[in-house]
PDB file of C-alpha atoms and ligand atoms in Angstrom:
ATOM      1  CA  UNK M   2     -41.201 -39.908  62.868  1.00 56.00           C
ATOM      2  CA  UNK M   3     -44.654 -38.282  63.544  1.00 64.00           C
ATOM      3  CA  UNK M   4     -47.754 -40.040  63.411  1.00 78.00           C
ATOM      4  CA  UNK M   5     -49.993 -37.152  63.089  1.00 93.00           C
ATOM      5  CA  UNK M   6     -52.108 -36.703  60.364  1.00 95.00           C
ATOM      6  CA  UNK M   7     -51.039 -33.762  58.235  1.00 97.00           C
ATOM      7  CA  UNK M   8     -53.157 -30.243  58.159  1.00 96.00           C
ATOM      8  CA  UNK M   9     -53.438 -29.671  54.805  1.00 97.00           C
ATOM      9  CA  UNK M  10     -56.188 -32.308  54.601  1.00 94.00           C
ATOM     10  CA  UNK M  11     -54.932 -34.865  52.572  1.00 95.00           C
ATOM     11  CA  UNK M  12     -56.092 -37.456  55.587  1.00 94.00           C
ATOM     12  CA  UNK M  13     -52.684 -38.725  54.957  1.00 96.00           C
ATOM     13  CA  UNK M  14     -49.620 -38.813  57.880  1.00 97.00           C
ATOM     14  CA  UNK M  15     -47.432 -35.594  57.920  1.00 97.00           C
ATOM     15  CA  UNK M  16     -44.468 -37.413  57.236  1.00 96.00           C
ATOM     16  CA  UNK M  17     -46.095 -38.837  54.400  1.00 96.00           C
ATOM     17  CA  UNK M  18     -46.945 -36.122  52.949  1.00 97.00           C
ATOM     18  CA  UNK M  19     -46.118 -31.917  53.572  1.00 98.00           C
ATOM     19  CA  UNK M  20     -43.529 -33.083  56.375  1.00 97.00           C
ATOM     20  CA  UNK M  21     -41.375 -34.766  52.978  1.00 97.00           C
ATOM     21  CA  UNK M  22     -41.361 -32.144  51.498  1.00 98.00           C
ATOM     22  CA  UNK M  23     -40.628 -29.893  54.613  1.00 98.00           C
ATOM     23  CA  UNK M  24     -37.264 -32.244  55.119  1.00 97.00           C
ATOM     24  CA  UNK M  25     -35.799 -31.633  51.810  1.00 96.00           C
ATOM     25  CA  UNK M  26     -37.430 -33.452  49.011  1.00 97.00           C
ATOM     26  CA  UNK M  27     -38.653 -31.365  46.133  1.00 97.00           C
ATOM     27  CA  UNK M  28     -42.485 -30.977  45.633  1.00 97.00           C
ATOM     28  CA  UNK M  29     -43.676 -32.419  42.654  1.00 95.00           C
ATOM     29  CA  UNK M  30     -46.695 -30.140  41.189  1.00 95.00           C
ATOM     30  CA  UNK M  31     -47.671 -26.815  42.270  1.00 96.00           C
ATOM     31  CA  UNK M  32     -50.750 -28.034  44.792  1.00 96.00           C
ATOM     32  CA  UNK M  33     -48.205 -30.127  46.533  1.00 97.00           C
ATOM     33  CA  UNK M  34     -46.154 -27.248  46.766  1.00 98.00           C
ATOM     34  CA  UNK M  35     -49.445 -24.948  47.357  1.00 98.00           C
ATOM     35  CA  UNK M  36     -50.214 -27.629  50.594  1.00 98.00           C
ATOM     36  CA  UNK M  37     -47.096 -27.570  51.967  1.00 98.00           C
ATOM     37  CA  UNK M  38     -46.761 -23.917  51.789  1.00 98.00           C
ATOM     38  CA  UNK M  39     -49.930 -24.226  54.117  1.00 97.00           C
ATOM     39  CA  UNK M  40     -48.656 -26.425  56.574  1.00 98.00           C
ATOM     40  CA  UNK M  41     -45.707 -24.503  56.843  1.00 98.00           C
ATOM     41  CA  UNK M  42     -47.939 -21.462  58.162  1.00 97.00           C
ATOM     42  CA  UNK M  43     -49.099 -24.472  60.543  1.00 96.00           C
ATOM     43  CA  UNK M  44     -45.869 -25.255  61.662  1.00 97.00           C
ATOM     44  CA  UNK M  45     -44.107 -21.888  62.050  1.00 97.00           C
ATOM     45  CA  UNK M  46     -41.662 -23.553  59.126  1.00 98.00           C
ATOM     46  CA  UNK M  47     -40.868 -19.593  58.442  1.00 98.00           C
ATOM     47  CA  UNK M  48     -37.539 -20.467  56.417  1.00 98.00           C
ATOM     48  CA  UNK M  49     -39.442 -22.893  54.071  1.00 98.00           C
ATOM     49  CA  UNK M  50     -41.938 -20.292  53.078  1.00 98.00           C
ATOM     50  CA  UNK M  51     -39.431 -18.113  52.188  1.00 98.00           C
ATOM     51  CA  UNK M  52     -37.184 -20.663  50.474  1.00 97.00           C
ATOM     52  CA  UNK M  53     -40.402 -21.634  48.606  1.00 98.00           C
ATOM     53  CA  UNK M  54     -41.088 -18.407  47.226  1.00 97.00           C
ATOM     54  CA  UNK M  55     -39.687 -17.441  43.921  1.00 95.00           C
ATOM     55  CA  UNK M  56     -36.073 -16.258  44.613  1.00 94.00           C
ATOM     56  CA  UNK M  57     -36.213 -13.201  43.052  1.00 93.00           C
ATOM     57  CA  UNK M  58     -38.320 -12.676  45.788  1.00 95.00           C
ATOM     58  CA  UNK M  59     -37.054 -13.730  48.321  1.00 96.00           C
ATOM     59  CA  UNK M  60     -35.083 -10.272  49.588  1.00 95.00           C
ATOM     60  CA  UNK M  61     -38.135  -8.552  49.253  1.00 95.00           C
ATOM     61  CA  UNK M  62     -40.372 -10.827  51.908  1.00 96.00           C
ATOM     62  CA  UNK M  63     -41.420  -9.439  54.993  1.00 95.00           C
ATOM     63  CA  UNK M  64     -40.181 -12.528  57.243  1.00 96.00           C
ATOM     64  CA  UNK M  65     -41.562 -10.723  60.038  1.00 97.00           C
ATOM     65  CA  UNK M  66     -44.817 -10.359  58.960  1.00 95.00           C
ATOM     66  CA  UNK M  67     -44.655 -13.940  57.921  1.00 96.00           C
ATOM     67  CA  UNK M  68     -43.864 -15.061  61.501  1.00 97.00           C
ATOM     68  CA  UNK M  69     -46.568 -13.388  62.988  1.00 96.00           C
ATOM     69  CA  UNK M  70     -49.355 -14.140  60.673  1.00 94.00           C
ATOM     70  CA  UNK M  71     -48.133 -18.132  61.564  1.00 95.00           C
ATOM     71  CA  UNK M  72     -47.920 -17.466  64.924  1.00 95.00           C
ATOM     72  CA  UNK M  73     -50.973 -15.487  65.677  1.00 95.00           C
ATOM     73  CA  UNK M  74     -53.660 -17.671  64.044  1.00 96.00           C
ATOM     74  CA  UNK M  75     -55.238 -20.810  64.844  1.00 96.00           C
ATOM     75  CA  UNK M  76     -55.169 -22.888  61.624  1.00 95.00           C
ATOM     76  CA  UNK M  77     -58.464 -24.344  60.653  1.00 96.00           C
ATOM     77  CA  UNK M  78     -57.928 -26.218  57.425  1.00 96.00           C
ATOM     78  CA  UNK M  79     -57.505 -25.929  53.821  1.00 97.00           C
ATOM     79  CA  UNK M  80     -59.542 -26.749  50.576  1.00 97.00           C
ATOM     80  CA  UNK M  81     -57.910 -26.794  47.452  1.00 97.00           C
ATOM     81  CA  UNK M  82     -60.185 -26.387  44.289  1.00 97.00           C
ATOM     82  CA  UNK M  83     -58.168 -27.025  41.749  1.00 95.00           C
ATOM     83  CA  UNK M  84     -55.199 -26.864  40.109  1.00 93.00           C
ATOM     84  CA  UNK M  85     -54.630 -25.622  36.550  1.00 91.00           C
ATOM     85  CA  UNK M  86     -51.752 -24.969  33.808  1.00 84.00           C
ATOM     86  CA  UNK M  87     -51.103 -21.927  33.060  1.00 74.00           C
ATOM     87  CA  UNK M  88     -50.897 -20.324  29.257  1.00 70.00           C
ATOM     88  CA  UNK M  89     -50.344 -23.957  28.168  1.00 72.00           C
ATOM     89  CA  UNK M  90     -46.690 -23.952  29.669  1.00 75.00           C
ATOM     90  CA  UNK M  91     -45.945 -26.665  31.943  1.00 83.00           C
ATOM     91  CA  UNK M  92     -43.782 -24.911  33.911  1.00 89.00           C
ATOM     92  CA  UNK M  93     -46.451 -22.296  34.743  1.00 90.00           C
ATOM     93  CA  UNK M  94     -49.577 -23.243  37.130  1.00 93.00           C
ATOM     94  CA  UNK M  95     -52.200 -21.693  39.409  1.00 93.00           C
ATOM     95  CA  UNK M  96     -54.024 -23.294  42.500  1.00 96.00           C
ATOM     96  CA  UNK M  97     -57.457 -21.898  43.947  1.00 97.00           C
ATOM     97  CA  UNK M  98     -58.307 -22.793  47.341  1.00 97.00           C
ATOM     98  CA  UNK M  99     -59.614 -21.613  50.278  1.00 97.00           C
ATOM     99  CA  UNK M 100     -57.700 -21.394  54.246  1.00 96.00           C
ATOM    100  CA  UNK M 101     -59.410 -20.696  57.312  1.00 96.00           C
ATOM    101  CA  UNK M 102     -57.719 -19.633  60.488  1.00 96.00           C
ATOM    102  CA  UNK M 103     -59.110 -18.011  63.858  1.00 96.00           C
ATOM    103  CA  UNK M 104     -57.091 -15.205  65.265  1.00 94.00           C
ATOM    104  CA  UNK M 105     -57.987 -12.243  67.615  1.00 94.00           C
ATOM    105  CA  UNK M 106     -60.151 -10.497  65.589  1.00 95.00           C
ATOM    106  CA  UNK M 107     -62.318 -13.365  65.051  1.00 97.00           C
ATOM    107  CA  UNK M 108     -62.557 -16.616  62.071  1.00 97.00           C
ATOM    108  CA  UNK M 109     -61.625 -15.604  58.689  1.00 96.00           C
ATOM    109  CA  UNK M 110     -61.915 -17.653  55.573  1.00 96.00           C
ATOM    110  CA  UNK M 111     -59.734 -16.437  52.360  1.00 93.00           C
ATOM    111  CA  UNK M 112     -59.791 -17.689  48.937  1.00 96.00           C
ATOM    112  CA  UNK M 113     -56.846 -17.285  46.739  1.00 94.00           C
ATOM    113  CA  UNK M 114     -55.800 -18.191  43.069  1.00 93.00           C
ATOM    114  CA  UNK M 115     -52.280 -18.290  43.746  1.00 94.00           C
ATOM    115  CA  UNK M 116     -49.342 -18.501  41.109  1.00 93.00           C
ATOM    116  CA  UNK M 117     -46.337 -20.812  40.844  1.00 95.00           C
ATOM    117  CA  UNK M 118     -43.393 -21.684  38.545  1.00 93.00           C
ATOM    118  CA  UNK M 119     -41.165 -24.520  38.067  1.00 93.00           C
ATOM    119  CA  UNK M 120     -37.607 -24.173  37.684  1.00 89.00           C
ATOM    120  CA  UNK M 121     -35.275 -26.495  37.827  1.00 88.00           C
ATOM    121  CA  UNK M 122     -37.511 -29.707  39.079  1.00 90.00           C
ATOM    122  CA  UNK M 123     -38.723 -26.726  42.032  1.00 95.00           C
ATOM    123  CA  UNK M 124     -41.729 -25.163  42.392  1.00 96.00           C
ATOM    124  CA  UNK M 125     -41.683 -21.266  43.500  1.00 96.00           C
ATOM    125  CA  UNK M 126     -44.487 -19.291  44.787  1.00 97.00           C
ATOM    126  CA  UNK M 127     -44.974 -16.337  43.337  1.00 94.00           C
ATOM    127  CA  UNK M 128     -45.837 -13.614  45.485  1.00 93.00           C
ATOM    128  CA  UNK M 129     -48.213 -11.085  44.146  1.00 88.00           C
ATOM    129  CA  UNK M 130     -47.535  -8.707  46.788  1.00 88.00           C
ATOM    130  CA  UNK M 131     -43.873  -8.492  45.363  1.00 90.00           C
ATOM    131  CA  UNK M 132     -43.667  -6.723  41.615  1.00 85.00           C
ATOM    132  CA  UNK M 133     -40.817  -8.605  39.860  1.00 86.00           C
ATOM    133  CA  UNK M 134     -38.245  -5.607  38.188  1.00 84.00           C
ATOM    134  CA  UNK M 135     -37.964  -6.486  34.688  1.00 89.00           C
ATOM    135  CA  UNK M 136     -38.824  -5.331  31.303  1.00 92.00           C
ATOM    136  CA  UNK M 137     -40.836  -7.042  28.837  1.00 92.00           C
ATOM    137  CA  UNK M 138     -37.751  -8.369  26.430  1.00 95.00           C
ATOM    138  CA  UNK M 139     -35.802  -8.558  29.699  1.00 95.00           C
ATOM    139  CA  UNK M 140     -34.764 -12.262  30.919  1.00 92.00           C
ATOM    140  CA  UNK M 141     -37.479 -13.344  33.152  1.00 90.00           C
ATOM    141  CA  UNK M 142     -36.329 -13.145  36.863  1.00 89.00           C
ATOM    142  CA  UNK M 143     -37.633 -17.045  37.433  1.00 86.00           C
ATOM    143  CA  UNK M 144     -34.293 -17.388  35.509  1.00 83.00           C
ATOM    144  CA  UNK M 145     -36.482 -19.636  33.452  1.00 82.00           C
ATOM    145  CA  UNK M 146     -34.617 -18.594  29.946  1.00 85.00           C
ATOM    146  CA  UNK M 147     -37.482 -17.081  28.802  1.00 88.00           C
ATOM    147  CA  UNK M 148     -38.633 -13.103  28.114  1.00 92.00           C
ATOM    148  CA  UNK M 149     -40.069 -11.662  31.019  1.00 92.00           C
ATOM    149  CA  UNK M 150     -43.201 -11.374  28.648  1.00 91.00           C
ATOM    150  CA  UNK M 151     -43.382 -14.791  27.745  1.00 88.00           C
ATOM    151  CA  UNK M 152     -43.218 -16.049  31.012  1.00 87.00           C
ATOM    152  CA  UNK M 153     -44.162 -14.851  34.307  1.00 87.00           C
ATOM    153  CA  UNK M 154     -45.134 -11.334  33.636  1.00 85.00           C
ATOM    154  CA  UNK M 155     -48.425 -13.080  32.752  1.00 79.00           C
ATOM    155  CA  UNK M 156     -48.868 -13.744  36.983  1.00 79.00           C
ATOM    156  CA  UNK M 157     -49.293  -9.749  37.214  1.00 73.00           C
ATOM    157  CA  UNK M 158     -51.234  -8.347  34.322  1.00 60.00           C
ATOM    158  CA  UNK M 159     -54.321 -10.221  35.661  1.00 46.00           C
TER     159      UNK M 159
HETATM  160 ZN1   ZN U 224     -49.954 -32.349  53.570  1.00 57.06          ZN
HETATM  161 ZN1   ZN U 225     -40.753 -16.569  34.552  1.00 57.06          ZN
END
């Protein structure tokens, strides 16, 4: 048990809160997921971003890059903005925050809309960085059932 308070700013303990979902227990919406993700960075919990990015993905992911961008910066805090459904599907949502870290080139704050999907009672990540190969009538790759065009091809075209 740690009795540290967790970094993503909740004010609530680690355990409690990113650190539960860290150990194995799904994360319920998309910010939870979103907060995690950050603490992760925190941590160095490299295998948990990964597993928490969609798994079509998850081949494509530059783990090193991942690693070092953890390990490099000095992680400053995190304010999410909000958290929104996305094209009326549950199963769909975005989250706009901001992080701030401090590395060697000096303090940098960025602000991202990022995507996610649920699957399965798990959230993903989608990583915009990583096109997703399908067609438009093709079954989307978030294995969701659904066309590609209907469902997460949405995340790209904007
Ligand atoms: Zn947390
Ligand atoms: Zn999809």
């Amino acid at each position: 048990m740690s009795t540290s308070i967790c970094p993503c700013g909740s004010g609530t303990l680690l355990d409690a809160c990113c650190g539960h979902y860290h150990s194995g227990h799904p994360a319920p919406c998309a910010e939870a997921l979103m907060r995690s993700r950050y603490t992760a960075y925190v941590l160095g919990l490299i295998d948990y971003l990964v597993d928490t990015t969609l798994p079509a993905q998850q081949a494509a992911l530059d783990r090193q890059s991942i690693s070092d961008w953890s390990a490099n910066s000095t992680w400053l805090g995190l304010e999410v903005e909000s958290s929104e459904v996305f094209g009326g599907q549950t199963e769909h949502a975005f989250v706009t925050f901001t992080a701030r870290w401090h590395d060697s080139t000096g303090e940098h704050g960025h602000r991202e809309r990022s995507s996610f999907v649920q699957n399965a009672g798990h959230w993903y990540f989608i990583d915009p960085t990583v096109q997703l190969k399908a067609g438009r009538n093709d079954a989307c790759p978030c294995a969701s059932g659904q066309k590609f065009k209907k469902c997460c091809s949405g995340y790209f075209s904007s």
